[in-house]
């Protein structure tokens, strides 16, 4: 693999959201900060109890796509 996502972390790092993007994203329901759960591949809003999926490195920030945690 070549390009910006090819580093020592491994090929899955290319599928993770950009940390700069994560710093500005908020939960669309509560406007609370999100935390990235690398193991689950989700952005979690602790205040809403929702987890938003990340597909191919792109956060899916639709409330109807979120699962309850």
PDB file of N, CA and C in Angstrom:
ATOM      1  N   UNK A   1       0.851  -1.180   0.000  1.00  0.00           N
ATOM      2  CA  UNK A   1       0.000   0.000   0.000  1.00  0.00           C
ATOM      3  C   UNK A   1       0.885   1.227   0.000  1.00  0.00           C
ATOM      4  N   UNK A   2       0.524   2.213  -0.769  1.00  0.00           N
ATOM      5  CA  UNK A   2       1.277   3.448  -0.819  1.00  0.00           C
ATOM      6  C   UNK A   2       0.346   4.608  -0.557  1.00  0.00           C
ATOM      7  N   UNK A   3       0.917   5.769  -0.281  1.00  0.00           N
ATOM      8  CA  UNK A   3       0.109   6.952  -0.065  1.00  0.00           C
ATOM      9  C   UNK A   3       0.045   7.326   1.393  1.00  0.00           C
ATOM     10  N   UNK A   4      -0.782   8.313   1.735  1.00  0.00           N
ATOM     11  CA  UNK A   4      -0.832   8.836   3.087  1.00  0.00           C
ATOM     12  C   UNK A   4      -1.246   7.818   4.144  1.00  0.00           C
ATOM     13  N   UNK A   5      -2.066   6.844   3.773  1.00  0.00           N
ATOM     14  CA  UNK A   5      -2.536   5.876   4.758  1.00  0.00           C
ATOM     15  C   UNK A   5      -1.557   4.740   5.012  1.00  0.00           C
ATOM     16  N   UNK A   6      -0.509   4.642   4.213  1.00  0.00           N
ATOM     17  CA  UNK A   6       0.451   3.542   4.343  1.00  0.00           C
ATOM     18  C   UNK A   6       1.524   3.941   5.338  1.00  0.00           C
ATOM     19  N   UNK A   7       1.418   3.445   6.549  1.00  0.00           N
ATOM     20  CA  UNK A   7       2.422   3.735   7.558  1.00  0.00           C
ATOM     21  C   UNK A   7       2.683   2.499   8.390  1.00  0.00           C
ATOM     22  N   UNK A   8       3.424   2.665   9.464  1.00  0.00           N
ATOM     23  CA  UNK A   8       3.824   1.525  10.281  1.00  0.00           C
ATOM     24  C   UNK A   8       2.666   0.917  11.051  1.00  0.00           C
ATOM     25  N   UNK A   9       1.550   1.630  11.172  1.00  0.00           N
ATOM     26  CA  UNK A   9       0.425   1.122  11.937  1.00  0.00           C
ATOM     27  C   UNK A   9      -0.217  -0.065  11.240  1.00  0.00           C
ATOM     28  N   UNK A  10      -0.227  -0.069   9.927  1.00  0.00           N
ATOM     29  CA  UNK A  10      -0.821  -1.176   9.183  1.00  0.00           C
ATOM     30  C   UNK A  10      -1.858  -0.695   8.207  1.00  0.00           C
ATOM     31  N   UNK A  11      -2.370  -1.652   7.423  1.00  0.00           N
ATOM     32  CA  UNK A  11      -3.291  -1.262   6.362  1.00  0.00           C
ATOM     33  C   UNK A  11      -4.636  -0.789   6.882  1.00  0.00           C
ATOM     34  N   UNK A  12      -5.053  -1.182   8.086  1.00  0.00           N
ATOM     35  CA  UNK A  12      -6.336  -0.727   8.614  1.00  0.00           C
ATOM     36  C   UNK A  12      -6.326   0.755   8.946  1.00  0.00           C
ATOM     37  N   UNK A  13      -5.146   1.345   9.133  1.00  0.00           N
ATOM     38  CA  UNK A  13      -5.088   2.761   9.478  1.00  0.00           C
ATOM     39  C   UNK A  13      -5.663   3.624   8.361  1.00  0.00           C
ATOM     40  N   UNK A  14      -5.622   3.169   7.127  1.00  0.00           N
ATOM     41  CA  UNK A  14      -6.183   3.925   6.020  1.00  0.00           C
ATOM     42  C   UNK A  14      -7.699   3.969   6.100  1.00  0.00           C
ATOM     43  N   UNK A  15      -8.286   3.080   6.840  1.00  0.00           N
ATOM     44  CA  UNK A  15      -9.741   3.008   6.953  1.00  0.00           C
ATOM     45  C   UNK A  15     -10.256   3.799   8.153  1.00  0.00           C
ATOM     46  N   UNK A  16      -9.385   4.297   8.986  1.00  0.00           N
ATOM     47  CA  UNK A  16      -9.794   5.077  10.145  1.00  0.00           C
ATOM     48  C   UNK A  16     -10.044   6.524   9.736  1.00  0.00           C
ATOM     49  N   UNK A  17     -10.965   7.187  10.434  1.00  0.00           N
ATOM     50  CA  UNK A  17     -11.225   8.594  10.121  1.00  0.00           C
ATOM     51  C   UNK A  17      -9.998   9.451  10.426  1.00  0.00           C
ATOM     52  N   UNK A  18      -9.874  10.528   9.713  1.00  0.00           N
ATOM     53  CA  UNK A  18      -8.794  11.483   9.931  1.00  0.00           C
ATOM     54  C   UNK A  18      -8.953  12.091  11.330  1.00  0.00           C
ATOM     55  N   UNK A  19      -7.894  12.128  12.126  1.00  0.00           N
ATOM     56  CA  UNK A  19      -7.993  12.701  13.481  1.00  0.00           C
ATOM     57  C   UNK A  19      -8.456  14.160  13.482  1.00  0.00           C
ATOM     58  N   UNK A  20      -8.129  14.907  12.444  1.00  0.00           N
ATOM     59  CA  UNK A  20      -8.589  16.307  12.362  1.00  0.00           C
ATOM     60  C   UNK A  20     -10.103  16.360  12.202  1.00  0.00           C
ATOM     61  N   UNK A  21     -10.665  15.401  11.475  1.00  0.00           N
ATOM     62  CA  UNK A  21     -12.111  15.327  11.312  1.00  0.00           C
ATOM     63  C   UNK A  21     -12.770  14.954  12.638  1.00  0.00           C
ATOM     64  N   UNK A  22     -12.186  13.996  13.330  1.00  0.00           N
ATOM     65  CA  UNK A  22     -12.740  13.564  14.614  1.00  0.00           C
ATOM     66  C   UNK A  22     -12.771  14.703  15.632  1.00  0.00           C
ATOM     67  N   UNK A  23     -11.822  15.613  15.534  1.00  0.00           N
ATOM     68  CA  UNK A  23     -11.759  16.724  16.483  1.00  0.00           C
ATOM     69  C   UNK A  23     -12.922  17.694  16.332  1.00  0.00           C
ATOM     70  N   UNK A  24     -13.559  17.730  15.163  1.00  0.00           N
ATOM     71  CA  UNK A  24     -14.641  18.694  14.952  1.00  0.00           C
ATOM     72  C   UNK A  24     -16.029  18.055  14.885  1.00  0.00           C
ATOM     73  N   UNK A  25     -16.086  16.732  14.746  1.00  0.00           N
ATOM     74  CA  UNK A  25     -17.388  16.064  14.673  1.00  0.00           C
ATOM     75  C   UNK A  25     -18.078  16.042  16.026  1.00  0.00           C
ATOM     76  N   UNK A  26     -19.383  16.195  16.017  1.00  0.00           N
ATOM     77  CA  UNK A  26     -20.196  16.077  17.225  1.00  0.00           C
ATOM     78  C   UNK A  26     -21.402  15.200  16.911  1.00  0.00           C
ATOM     79  N   UNK A  27     -22.036  14.713  17.939  1.00  0.00           N
ATOM     80  CA  UNK A  27     -23.244  13.908  17.784  1.00  0.00           C
ATOM     81  C   UNK A  27     -24.344  14.787  17.180  1.00  0.00           C
ATOM     82  N   UNK A  28     -25.003  14.332  16.122  1.00  0.00           N
ATOM     83  CA  UNK A  28     -26.068  15.133  15.526  1.00  0.00           C
ATOM     84  C   UNK A  28     -27.306  15.265  16.420  1.00  0.00           C
ATOM     85  N   UNK A  29     -27.445  14.395  17.397  1.00  0.00           N
ATOM     86  CA  UNK A  29     -28.596  14.444  18.294  1.00  0.00           C
ATOM     87  C   UNK A  29     -28.362  15.394  19.463  1.00  0.00           C
ATOM     88  N   UNK A  30     -27.200  15.270  20.117  1.00  0.00           N
ATOM     89  CA  UNK A  30     -26.932  16.030  21.337  1.00  0.00           C
ATOM     90  C   UNK A  30     -25.915  17.148  21.171  1.00  0.00           C
ATOM     91  N   UNK A  31     -25.204  17.152  20.064  1.00  0.00           N
ATOM     92  CA  UNK A  31     -24.108  18.097  19.811  1.00  0.00           C
ATOM     93  C   UNK A  31     -22.951  17.899  20.797  1.00  0.00           C
ATOM     94  N   UNK A  32     -22.857  16.709  21.355  1.00  0.00           N
ATOM     95  CA  UNK A  32     -21.781  16.365  22.295  1.00  0.00           C
ATOM     96  C   UNK A  32     -20.589  15.818  21.536  1.00  0.00           C
ATOM     97  N   UNK A  33     -19.391  15.918  22.137  1.00  0.00           N
ATOM     98  CA  UNK A  33     -18.201  15.337  21.501  1.00  0.00           C
ATOM     99  C   UNK A  33     -18.331  13.828  21.358  1.00  0.00           C
ATOM    100  N   UNK A  34     -17.606  13.289  20.407  1.00  0.00           N
ATOM    101  CA  UNK A  34     -17.599  11.850  20.139  1.00  0.00           C
ATOM    102  C   UNK A  34     -16.221  11.284  20.461  1.00  0.00           C
ATOM    103  N   UNK A  35     -16.193  10.013  20.779  1.00  0.00           N
ATOM    104  CA  UNK A  35     -14.913   9.324  20.945  1.00  0.00           C
ATOM    105  C   UNK A  35     -14.879   8.182  19.944  1.00  0.00           C
ATOM    106  N   UNK A  36     -13.691   7.928  19.418  1.00  0.00           N
ATOM    107  CA  UNK A  36     -13.542   6.873  18.426  1.00  0.00           C
ATOM    108  C   UNK A  36     -13.210   5.561  19.115  1.00  0.00           C
ATOM    109  N   UNK A  37     -14.028   4.563  18.895  1.00  0.00           N
ATOM    110  CA  UNK A  37     -13.787   3.208  19.407  1.00  0.00           C
ATOM    111  C   UNK A  37     -13.149   2.417  18.275  1.00  0.00           C
ATOM    112  N   UNK A  38     -11.840   2.298  18.312  1.00  0.00           N
ATOM    113  CA  UNK A  38     -11.094   1.652  17.242  1.00  0.00           C
ATOM    114  C   UNK A  38     -11.493   0.191  17.086  1.00  0.00           C
ATOM    115  N   UNK A  39     -11.695  -0.516  18.193  1.00  0.00           N
ATOM    116  CA  UNK A  39     -12.028  -1.947  18.141  1.00  0.00           C
ATOM    117  C   UNK A  39     -13.352  -2.189  17.431  1.00  0.00           C
ATOM    118  N   UNK A  40     -14.327  -1.326  17.688  1.00  0.00           N
ATOM    119  CA  UNK A  40     -15.653  -1.493  17.082  1.00  0.00           C
ATOM    120  C   UNK A  40     -15.775  -0.756  15.755  1.00  0.00           C
ATOM    121  N   UNK A  41     -14.855   0.176  15.488  1.00  0.00           N
ATOM    122  CA  UNK A  41     -14.947   0.969  14.260  1.00  0.00           C
ATOM    123  C   UNK A  41     -16.138   1.899  14.282  1.00  0.00           C
ATOM    124  N   UNK A  42     -16.355   2.538  15.445  1.00  0.00           N
ATOM    125  CA  UNK A  42     -17.520   3.405  15.616  1.00  0.00           C
ATOM    126  C   UNK A  42     -17.130   4.692  16.329  1.00  0.00           C
ATOM    127  N   UNK A  43     -17.939   5.718  16.115  1.00  0.00           N
ATOM    128  CA  UNK A  43     -17.854   6.944  16.886  1.00  0.00           C
ATOM    129  C   UNK A  43     -18.947   6.880  17.933  1.00  0.00           C
ATOM    130  N   UNK A  44     -18.574   7.020  19.178  1.00  0.00           N
ATOM    131  CA  UNK A  44     -19.511   6.833  20.282  1.00  0.00           C
ATOM    132  C   UNK A  44     -19.840   8.164  20.938  1.00  0.00           C
ATOM    133  N   UNK A  45     -21.127   8.394  21.126  1.00  0.00           N
ATOM    134  CA  UNK A  45     -21.616   9.539  21.892  1.00  0.00           C
ATOM    135  C   UNK A  45     -22.079   8.999  23.235  1.00  0.00           C
ATOM    136  N   UNK A  46     -21.295   9.230  24.266  1.00  0.00           N
ATOM    137  CA  UNK A  46     -21.634   8.704  25.588  1.00  0.00           C
ATOM    138  C   UNK A  46     -22.889   9.350  26.160  1.00  0.00           C
ATOM    139  N   UNK A  47     -23.111  10.635  25.879  1.00  0.00           N
ATOM    140  CA  UNK A  47     -24.283  11.303  26.455  1.00  0.00           C
ATOM    141  C   UNK A  47     -25.588  10.812  25.849  1.00  0.00           C
ATOM    142  N   UNK A  48     -25.574  10.411  24.580  1.00  0.00           N
ATOM    143  CA  UNK A  48     -26.781   9.901  23.925  1.00  0.00           C
ATOM    144  C   UNK A  48     -26.873   8.385  23.977  1.00  0.00           C
ATOM    145  N   UNK A  49     -25.753   7.729  24.290  1.00  0.00           N
ATOM    146  CA  UNK A  49     -25.744   6.275  24.289  1.00  0.00           C
ATOM    147  C   UNK A  49     -25.864   5.698  22.888  1.00  0.00           C
ATOM    148  N   UNK A  50     -25.266   6.388  21.912  1.00  0.00           N
ATOM    149  CA  UNK A  50     -25.336   5.961  20.522  1.00  0.00           C
ATOM    150  C   UNK A  50     -23.942   5.764  19.950  1.00  0.00           C
ATOM    151  N   UNK A  51     -23.832   4.834  19.015  1.00  0.00           N
ATOM    152  CA  UNK A  51     -22.572   4.593  18.316  1.00  0.00           C
ATOM    153  C   UNK A  51     -22.836   4.706  16.819  1.00  0.00           C
ATOM    154  N   UNK A  52     -22.085   5.593  16.178  1.00  0.00           N
ATOM    155  CA  UNK A  52     -22.217   5.826  14.742  1.00  0.00           C
ATOM    156  C   UNK A  52     -21.159   5.019  14.003  1.00  0.00           C
ATOM    157  N   UNK A  53     -21.545   4.294  12.961  1.00  0.00           N
ATOM    158  CA  UNK A  53     -20.567   3.465  12.250  1.00  0.00           C
ATOM    159  C   UNK A  53     -19.588   4.306  11.436  1.00  0.00           C
ATOM    160  N   UNK A  54     -18.423   3.728  11.221  1.00  0.00           N
ATOM    161  CA  UNK A  54     -17.430   4.313  10.316  1.00  0.00           C
ATOM    162  C   UNK A  54     -17.223   3.283   9.215  1.00  0.00           C
ATOM    163  N   UNK A  55     -17.542   3.666   7.996  1.00  0.00           N
ATOM    164  CA  UNK A  55     -17.441   2.748   6.857  1.00  0.00           C
ATOM    165  C   UNK A  55     -16.374   3.245   5.894  1.00  0.00           C
ATOM    166  N   UNK A  56     -15.353   2.434   5.697  1.00  0.00           N
ATOM    167  CA  UNK A  56     -14.229   2.789   4.821  1.00  0.00           C
ATOM    168  C   UNK A  56     -13.635   4.139   5.192  1.00  0.00           C
ATOM    169  N   UNK A  57     -13.544   4.391   6.492  1.00  0.00           N
ATOM    170  CA  UNK A  57     -12.941   5.624   6.973  1.00  0.00           C
ATOM    171  C   UNK A  57     -13.862   6.826   6.987  1.00  0.00           C
ATOM    172  N   UNK A  58     -15.127   6.639   6.597  1.00  0.00           N
ATOM    173  CA  UNK A  58     -16.080   7.747   6.528  1.00  0.00           C
ATOM    174  C   UNK A  58     -17.130   7.571   7.628  1.00  0.00           C
ATOM    175  N   UNK A  59     -17.208   8.523   8.564  1.00  0.00           N
ATOM    176  CA  UNK A  59     -18.234   8.438   9.607  1.00  0.00           C
ATOM    177  C   UNK A  59     -19.634   8.607   9.011  1.00  0.00           C
ATOM    178  N   UNK A  60     -20.543   7.746   9.410  1.00  0.00           N
ATOM    179  CA  UNK A  60     -21.938   7.838   8.977  1.00  0.00           C
ATOM    180  C   UNK A  60     -22.701   8.490  10.132  1.00  0.00           C
ATOM    181  N   UNK A  61     -22.926   9.793   9.997  1.00  0.00           N
ATOM    182  CA  UNK A  61     -23.487  10.579  11.089  1.00  0.00           C
ATOM    183  C   UNK A  61     -25.001  10.749  10.968  1.00  0.00           C
ATOM    184  N   UNK A  62     -25.693   9.672  10.707  1.00  0.00           N
ATOM    185  CA  UNK A  62     -27.150   9.675  10.626  1.00  0.00           C
ATOM    186  C   UNK A  62     -27.695   8.979  11.870  1.00  0.00           C
ATOM    187  N   UNK A  63     -28.603   9.615  12.553  1.00  0.00           N
ATOM    188  CA  UNK A  63     -29.160   9.056  13.787  1.00  0.00           C
ATOM    189  C   UNK A  63     -29.794   7.700  13.518  1.00  0.00           C
ATOM    190  N   UNK A  64     -30.458   7.552  12.381  1.00  0.00           N
ATOM    191  CA  UNK A  64     -31.107   6.267  12.066  1.00  0.00           C
ATOM    192  C   UNK A  64     -30.107   5.152  11.772  1.00  0.00           C
ATOM    193  N   UNK A  65     -28.848   5.485  11.520  1.00  0.00           N
ATOM    194  CA  UNK A  65     -27.805   4.479  11.290  1.00  0.00           C
ATOM    195  C   UNK A  65     -27.064   4.108  12.580  1.00  0.00           C
ATOM    196  N   UNK A  66     -27.265   4.882  13.627  1.00  0.00           N
ATOM    197  CA  UNK A  66     -26.573   4.644  14.899  1.00  0.00           C
ATOM    198  C   UNK A  66     -27.208   3.462  15.640  1.00  0.00           C
ATOM    199  N   UNK A  67     -26.393   2.826  16.460  1.00  0.00           N
ATOM    200  CA  UNK A  67     -26.923   1.756  17.307  1.00  0.00           C
ATOM    201  C   UNK A  67     -26.821   2.201  18.764  1.00  0.00           C
ATOM    202  N   UNK A  68     -27.698   1.677  19.585  1.00  0.00           N
ATOM    203  CA  UNK A  68     -27.659   1.985  21.010  1.00  0.00           C
ATOM    204  C   UNK A  68     -26.542   1.195  21.674  1.00  0.00           C
ATOM    205  N   UNK A  69     -25.852   1.857  22.596  1.00  0.00           N
ATOM    206  CA  UNK A  69     -24.773   1.192  23.336  1.00  0.00           C
ATOM    207  C   UNK A  69     -25.156   1.029  24.789  1.00  0.00           C
TER     208      UNK A  69
END
